[in-house]
mmCIF file of C-alpha atoms and ligand atoms in Angstrom:
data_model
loop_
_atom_site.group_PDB
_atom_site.id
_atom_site.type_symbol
_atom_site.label_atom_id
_atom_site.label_comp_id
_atom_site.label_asym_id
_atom_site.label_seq_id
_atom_site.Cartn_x
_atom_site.Cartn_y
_atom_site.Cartn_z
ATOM 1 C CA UNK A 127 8.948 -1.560 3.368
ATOM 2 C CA UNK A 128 11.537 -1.845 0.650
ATOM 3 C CA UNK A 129 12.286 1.427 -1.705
ATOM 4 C CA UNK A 130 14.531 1.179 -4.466
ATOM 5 C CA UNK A 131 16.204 4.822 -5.301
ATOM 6 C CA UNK A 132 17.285 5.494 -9.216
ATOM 7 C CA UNK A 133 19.537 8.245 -8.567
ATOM 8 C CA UNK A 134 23.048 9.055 -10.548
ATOM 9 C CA UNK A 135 24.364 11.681 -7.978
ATOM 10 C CA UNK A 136 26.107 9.744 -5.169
ATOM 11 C CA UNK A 137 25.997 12.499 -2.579
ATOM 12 C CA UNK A 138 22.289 12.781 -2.937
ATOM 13 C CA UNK A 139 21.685 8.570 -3.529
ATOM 14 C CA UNK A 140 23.696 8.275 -0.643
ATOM 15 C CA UNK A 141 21.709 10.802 2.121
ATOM 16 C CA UNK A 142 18.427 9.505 0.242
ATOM 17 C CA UNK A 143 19.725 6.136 1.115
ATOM 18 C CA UNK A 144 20.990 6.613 4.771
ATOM 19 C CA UNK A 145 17.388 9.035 5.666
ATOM 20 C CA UNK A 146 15.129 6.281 4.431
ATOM 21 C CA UNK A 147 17.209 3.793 6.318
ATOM 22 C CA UNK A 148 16.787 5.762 9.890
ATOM 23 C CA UNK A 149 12.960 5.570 9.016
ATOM 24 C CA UNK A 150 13.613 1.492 8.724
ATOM 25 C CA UNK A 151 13.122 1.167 5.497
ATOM 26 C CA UNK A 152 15.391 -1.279 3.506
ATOM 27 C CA UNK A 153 16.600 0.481 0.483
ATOM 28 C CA UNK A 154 18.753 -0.097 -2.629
ATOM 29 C CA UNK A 155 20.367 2.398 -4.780
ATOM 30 C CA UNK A 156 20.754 1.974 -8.968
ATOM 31 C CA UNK A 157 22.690 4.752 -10.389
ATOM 32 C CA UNK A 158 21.541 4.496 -13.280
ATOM 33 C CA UNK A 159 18.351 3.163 -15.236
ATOM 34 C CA UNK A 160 19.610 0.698 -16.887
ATOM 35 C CA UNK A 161 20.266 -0.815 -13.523
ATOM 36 C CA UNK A 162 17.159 0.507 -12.346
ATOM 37 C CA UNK A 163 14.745 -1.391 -14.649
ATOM 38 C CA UNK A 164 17.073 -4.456 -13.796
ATOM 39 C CA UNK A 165 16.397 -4.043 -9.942
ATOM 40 C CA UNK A 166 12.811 -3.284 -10.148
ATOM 41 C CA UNK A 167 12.057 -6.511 -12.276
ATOM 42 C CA UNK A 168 14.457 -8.438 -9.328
ATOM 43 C CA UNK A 169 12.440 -7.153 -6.133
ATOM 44 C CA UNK A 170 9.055 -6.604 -5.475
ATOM 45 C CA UNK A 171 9.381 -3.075 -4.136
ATOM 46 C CA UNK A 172 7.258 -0.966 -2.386
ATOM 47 C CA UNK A 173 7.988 2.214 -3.933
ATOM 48 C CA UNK A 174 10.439 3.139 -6.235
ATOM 49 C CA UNK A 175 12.074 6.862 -5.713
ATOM 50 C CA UNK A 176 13.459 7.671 -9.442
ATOM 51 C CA UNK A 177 15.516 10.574 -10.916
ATOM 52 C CA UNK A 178 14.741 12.170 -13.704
ATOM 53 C CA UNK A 179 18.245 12.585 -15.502
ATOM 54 C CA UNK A 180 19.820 9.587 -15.273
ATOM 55 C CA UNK A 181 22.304 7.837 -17.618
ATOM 56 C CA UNK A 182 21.181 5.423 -20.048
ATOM 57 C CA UNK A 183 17.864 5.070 -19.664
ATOM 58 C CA UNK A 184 16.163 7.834 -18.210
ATOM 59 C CA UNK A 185 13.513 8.183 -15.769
ATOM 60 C CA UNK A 186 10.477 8.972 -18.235
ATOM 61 C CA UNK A 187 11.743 5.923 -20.017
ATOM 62 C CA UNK A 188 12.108 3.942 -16.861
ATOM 63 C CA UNK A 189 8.772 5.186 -15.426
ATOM 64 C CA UNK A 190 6.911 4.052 -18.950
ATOM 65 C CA UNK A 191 9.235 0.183 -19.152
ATOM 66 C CA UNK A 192 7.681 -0.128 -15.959
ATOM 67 C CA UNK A 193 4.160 0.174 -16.821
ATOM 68 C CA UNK A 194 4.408 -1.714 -19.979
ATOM 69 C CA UNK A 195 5.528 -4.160 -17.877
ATOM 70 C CA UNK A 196 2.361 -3.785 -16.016
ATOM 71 C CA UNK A 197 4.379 -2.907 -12.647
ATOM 72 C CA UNK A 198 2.084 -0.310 -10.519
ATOM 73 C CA UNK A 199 5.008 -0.143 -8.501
ATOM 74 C CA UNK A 200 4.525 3.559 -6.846
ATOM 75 C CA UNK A 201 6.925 5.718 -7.971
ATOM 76 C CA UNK A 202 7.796 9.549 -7.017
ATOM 77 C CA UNK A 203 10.082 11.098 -9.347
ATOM 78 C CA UNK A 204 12.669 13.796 -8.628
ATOM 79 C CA UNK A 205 13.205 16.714 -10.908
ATOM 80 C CA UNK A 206 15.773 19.223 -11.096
ATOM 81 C CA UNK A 207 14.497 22.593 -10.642
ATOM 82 C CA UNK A 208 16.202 24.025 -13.825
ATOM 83 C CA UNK A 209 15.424 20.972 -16.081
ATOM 84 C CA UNK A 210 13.198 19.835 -18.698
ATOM 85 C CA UNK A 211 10.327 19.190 -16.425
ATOM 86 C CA UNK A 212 6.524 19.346 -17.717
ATOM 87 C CA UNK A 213 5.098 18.105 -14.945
ATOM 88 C CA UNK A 214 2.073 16.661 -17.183
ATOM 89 C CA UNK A 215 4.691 14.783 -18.945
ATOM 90 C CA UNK A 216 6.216 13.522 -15.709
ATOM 91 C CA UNK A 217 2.470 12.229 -14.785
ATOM 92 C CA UNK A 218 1.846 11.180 -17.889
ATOM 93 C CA UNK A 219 4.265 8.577 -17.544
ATOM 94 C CA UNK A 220 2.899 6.600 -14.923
ATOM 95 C CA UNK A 221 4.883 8.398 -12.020
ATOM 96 C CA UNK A 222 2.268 8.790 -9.257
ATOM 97 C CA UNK A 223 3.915 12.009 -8.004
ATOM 98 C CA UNK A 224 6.999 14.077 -7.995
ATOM 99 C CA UNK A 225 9.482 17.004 -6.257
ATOM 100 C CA UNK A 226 11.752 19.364 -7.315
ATOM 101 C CA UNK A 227 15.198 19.204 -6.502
ATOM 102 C CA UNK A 228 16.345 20.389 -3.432
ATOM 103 C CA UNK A 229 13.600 19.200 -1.163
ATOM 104 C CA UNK A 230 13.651 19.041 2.517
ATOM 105 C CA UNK A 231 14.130 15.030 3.276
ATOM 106 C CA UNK A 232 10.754 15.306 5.730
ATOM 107 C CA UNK A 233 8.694 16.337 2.377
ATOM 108 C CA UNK A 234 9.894 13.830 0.881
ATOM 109 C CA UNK A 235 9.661 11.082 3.420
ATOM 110 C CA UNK A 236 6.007 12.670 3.544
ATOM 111 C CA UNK A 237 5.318 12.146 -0.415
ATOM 112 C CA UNK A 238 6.618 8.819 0.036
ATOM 113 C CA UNK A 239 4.490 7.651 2.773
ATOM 114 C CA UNK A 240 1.249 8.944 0.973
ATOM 115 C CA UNK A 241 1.894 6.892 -2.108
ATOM 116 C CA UNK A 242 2.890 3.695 0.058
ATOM 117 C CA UNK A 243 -0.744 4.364 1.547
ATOM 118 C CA UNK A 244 -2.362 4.889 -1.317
ATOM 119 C CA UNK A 245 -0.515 1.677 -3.012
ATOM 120 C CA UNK A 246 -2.558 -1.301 -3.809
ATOM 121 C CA UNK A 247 -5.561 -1.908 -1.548
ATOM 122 C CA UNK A 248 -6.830 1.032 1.082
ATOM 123 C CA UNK A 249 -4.278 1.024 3.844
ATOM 124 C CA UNK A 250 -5.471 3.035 6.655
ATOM 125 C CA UNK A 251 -3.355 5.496 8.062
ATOM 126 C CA UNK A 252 -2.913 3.714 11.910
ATOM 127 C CA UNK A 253 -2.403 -0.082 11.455
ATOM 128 C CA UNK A 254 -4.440 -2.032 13.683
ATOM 129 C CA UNK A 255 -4.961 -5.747 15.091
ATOM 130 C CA UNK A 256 -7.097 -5.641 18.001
ATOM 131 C CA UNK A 257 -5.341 -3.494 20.499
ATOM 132 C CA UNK A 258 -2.144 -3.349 18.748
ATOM 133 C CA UNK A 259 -1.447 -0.218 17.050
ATOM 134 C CA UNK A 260 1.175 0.720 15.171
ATOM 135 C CA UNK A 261 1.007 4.546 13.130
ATOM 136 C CA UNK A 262 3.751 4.204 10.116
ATOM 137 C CA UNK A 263 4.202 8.119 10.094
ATOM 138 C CA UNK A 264 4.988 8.928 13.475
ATOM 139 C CA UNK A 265 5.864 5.397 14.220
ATOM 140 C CA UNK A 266 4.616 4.994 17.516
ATOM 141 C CA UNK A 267 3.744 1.558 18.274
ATOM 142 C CA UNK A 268 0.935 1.184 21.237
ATOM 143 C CA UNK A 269 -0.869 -2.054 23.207
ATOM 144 C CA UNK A 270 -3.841 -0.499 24.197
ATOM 145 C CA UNK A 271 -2.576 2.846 26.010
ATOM 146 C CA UNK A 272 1.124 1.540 26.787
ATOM 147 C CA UNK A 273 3.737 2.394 24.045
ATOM 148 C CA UNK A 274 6.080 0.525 22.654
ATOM 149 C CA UNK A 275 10.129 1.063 21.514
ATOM 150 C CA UNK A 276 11.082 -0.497 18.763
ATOM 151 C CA UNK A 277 14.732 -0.814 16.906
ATOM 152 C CA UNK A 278 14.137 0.594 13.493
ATOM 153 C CA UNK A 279 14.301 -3.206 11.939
ATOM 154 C CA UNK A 280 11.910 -4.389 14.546
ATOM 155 C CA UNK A 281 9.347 -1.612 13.303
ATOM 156 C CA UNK A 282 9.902 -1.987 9.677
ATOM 157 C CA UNK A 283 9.269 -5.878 10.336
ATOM 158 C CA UNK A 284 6.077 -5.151 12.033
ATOM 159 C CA UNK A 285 4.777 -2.552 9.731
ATOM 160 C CA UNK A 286 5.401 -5.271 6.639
ATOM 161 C CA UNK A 287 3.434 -7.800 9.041
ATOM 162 C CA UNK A 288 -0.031 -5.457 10.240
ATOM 163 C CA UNK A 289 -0.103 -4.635 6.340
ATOM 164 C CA UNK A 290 -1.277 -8.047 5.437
ATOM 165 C CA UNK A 291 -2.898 -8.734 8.935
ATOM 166 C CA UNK A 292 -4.214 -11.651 9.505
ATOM 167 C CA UNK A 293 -2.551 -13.400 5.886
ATOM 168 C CA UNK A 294 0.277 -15.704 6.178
ATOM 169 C CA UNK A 295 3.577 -13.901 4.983
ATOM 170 C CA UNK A 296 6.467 -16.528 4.293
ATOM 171 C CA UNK A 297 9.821 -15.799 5.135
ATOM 172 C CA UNK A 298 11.280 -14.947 1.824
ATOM 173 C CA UNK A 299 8.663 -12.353 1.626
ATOM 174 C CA UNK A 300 9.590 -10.927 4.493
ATOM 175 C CA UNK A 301 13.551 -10.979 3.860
ATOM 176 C CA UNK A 302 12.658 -9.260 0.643
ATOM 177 C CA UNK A 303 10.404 -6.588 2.212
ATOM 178 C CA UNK A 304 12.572 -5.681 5.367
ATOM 179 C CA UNK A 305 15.873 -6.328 4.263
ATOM 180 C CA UNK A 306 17.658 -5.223 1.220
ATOM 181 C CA UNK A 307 20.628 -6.666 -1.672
ATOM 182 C CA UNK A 308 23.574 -6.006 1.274
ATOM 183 C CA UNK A 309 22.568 -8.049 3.928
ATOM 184 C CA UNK A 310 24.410 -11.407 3.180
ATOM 185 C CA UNK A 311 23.682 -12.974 6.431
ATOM 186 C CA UNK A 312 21.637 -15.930 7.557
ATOM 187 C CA UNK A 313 17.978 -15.760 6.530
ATOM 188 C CA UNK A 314 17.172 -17.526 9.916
ATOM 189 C CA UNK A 315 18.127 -13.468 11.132
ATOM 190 C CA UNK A 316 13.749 -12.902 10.307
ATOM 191 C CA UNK A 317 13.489 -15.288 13.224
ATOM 192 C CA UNK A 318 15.591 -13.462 15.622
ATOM 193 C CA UNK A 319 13.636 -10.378 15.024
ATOM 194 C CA UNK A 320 10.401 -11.919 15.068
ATOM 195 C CA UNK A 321 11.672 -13.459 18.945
ATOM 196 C CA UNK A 322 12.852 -10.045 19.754
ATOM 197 C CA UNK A 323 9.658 -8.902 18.746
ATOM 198 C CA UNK A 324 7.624 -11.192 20.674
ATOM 199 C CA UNK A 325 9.421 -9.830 23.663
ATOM 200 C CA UNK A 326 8.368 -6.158 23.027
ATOM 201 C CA UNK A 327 4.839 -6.410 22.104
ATOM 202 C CA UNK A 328 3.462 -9.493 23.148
ATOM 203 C CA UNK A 329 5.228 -11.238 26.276
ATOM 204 C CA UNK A 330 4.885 -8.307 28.518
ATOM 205 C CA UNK A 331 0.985 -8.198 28.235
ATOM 206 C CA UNK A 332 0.820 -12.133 28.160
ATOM 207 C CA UNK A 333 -0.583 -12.059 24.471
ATOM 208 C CA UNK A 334 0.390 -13.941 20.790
ATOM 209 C CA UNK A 335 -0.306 -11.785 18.307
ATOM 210 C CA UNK A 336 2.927 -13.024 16.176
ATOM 211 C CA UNK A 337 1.788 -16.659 14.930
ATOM 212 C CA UNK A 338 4.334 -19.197 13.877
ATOM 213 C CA UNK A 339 2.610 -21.290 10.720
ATOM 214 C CA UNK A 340 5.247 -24.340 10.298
ATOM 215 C CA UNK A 341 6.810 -24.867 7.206
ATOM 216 C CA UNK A 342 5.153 -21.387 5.614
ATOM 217 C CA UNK A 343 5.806 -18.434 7.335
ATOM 218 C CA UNK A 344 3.725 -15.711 10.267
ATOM 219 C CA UNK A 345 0.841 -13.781 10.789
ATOM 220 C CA UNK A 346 -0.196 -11.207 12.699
ATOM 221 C CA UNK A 347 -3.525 -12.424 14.447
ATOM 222 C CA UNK A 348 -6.005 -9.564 13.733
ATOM 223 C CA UNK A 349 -7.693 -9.310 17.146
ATOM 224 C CA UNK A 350 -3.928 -9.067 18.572
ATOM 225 C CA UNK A 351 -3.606 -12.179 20.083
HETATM 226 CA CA1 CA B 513 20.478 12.882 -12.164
#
């Protein structure tokens, strides 16, 4: 899952940024809205995690741009506890939720993961296909009763593949989902993960549930392999 953060106060866009990275999410930072509304037109995000006073444009402003530009993009805003706040105007901008600054980084990581559920088409709370399991919150990752270790990269990959079980996700979708603006490397990297993948959850219990489709991309089967 890739989260863009909107925030103008380094310290903050900076623990923001290293938190949701220990989750395995891929983030990128904007620090300011301007850059923000650049970004978010650039990359299909996830979620986007916006501030509300932020230089140039600010976050009402950003949140409304957005939704002209018919982007449902979730967003959770962040407040300031002494600022300007109406939280009916914060809604009534198209932000699906928001916090007051400070916030303990699990209430937010909480927040977020309730709007990437709620995003676009029901998600259910464990992932399934077949006997695969995989719960994004506590991110335990199971073949029938055996769990599974996963790098934090090797679980974000999976998570972006049992959302769209059973579709074919290319590789550029995938770079865009799991990775974010500072890797430079090789794209051929999706592969390596996919193999190392392969390795964890479906060599050791002689299944395929990670199909190769030639020339377009994966899918995860949806009875598992
Ligand atoms: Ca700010």
């Amino acid at each position: 899952m890739r989260i863009l953060v909107v925030e103008d106060e380094v310290t903050m866009a900076e623990s923001l940024r290293s938190g949701l990275q220990a989750e395995g999410f891929a983030v990128d930072v904007a620090p300011d809205g301007e850059e923000g509304l650049w970004l978010a037109g650039e990359v299909d995000y996830d979620a986007i995690i916006l501030d509300l006073m932020l230089p140039k444009v600010n976050g009402f402003k950003v949140c409304r741009t957005l939704r002209e530009r018919e982007d449902w993009t979730p967003i959770l805003m962040l407040t300031a506890k002494d600022g300007h706040l109406d939280e009916a105007e914060g809604l009534d901008t198209g932000a699906d939720d928001y916090l007051t600054k400070p916030f303990a980084f699990v209430v937010l990581l909480a927040r977020l993961r309730v709007l990437l559920r709620r995003a676009g088409s029901e998600r259910p709370t464990i992932l399934a296909a077949g006997d695969l399991t995989l719960d994004p919150a506590s991110h335990d990752v199971q073949r029938g009763e055996s769990k599974i270790d996963l790098t934090a990269r090797e679980f974000s990959l999976l998570e972006f593949l049992m959302r769209r079980v059973g579709e074919v996700v290319s590789k550029t979708e995938i770079m865009s989902h799991v990775w974010d603006f500072n890797f430079d490397g090789d794209p051929n990297i999706v592969e390596v993960y996919v193999r190392s993948l392969r390795k964890k959850i479906d060599v050791p219990f002689d299944r395929s549930s990670i199909v190769t489709i030639r020339g377009a991309g994966y899918k995860i089967d949806k009875d598992g392999g």
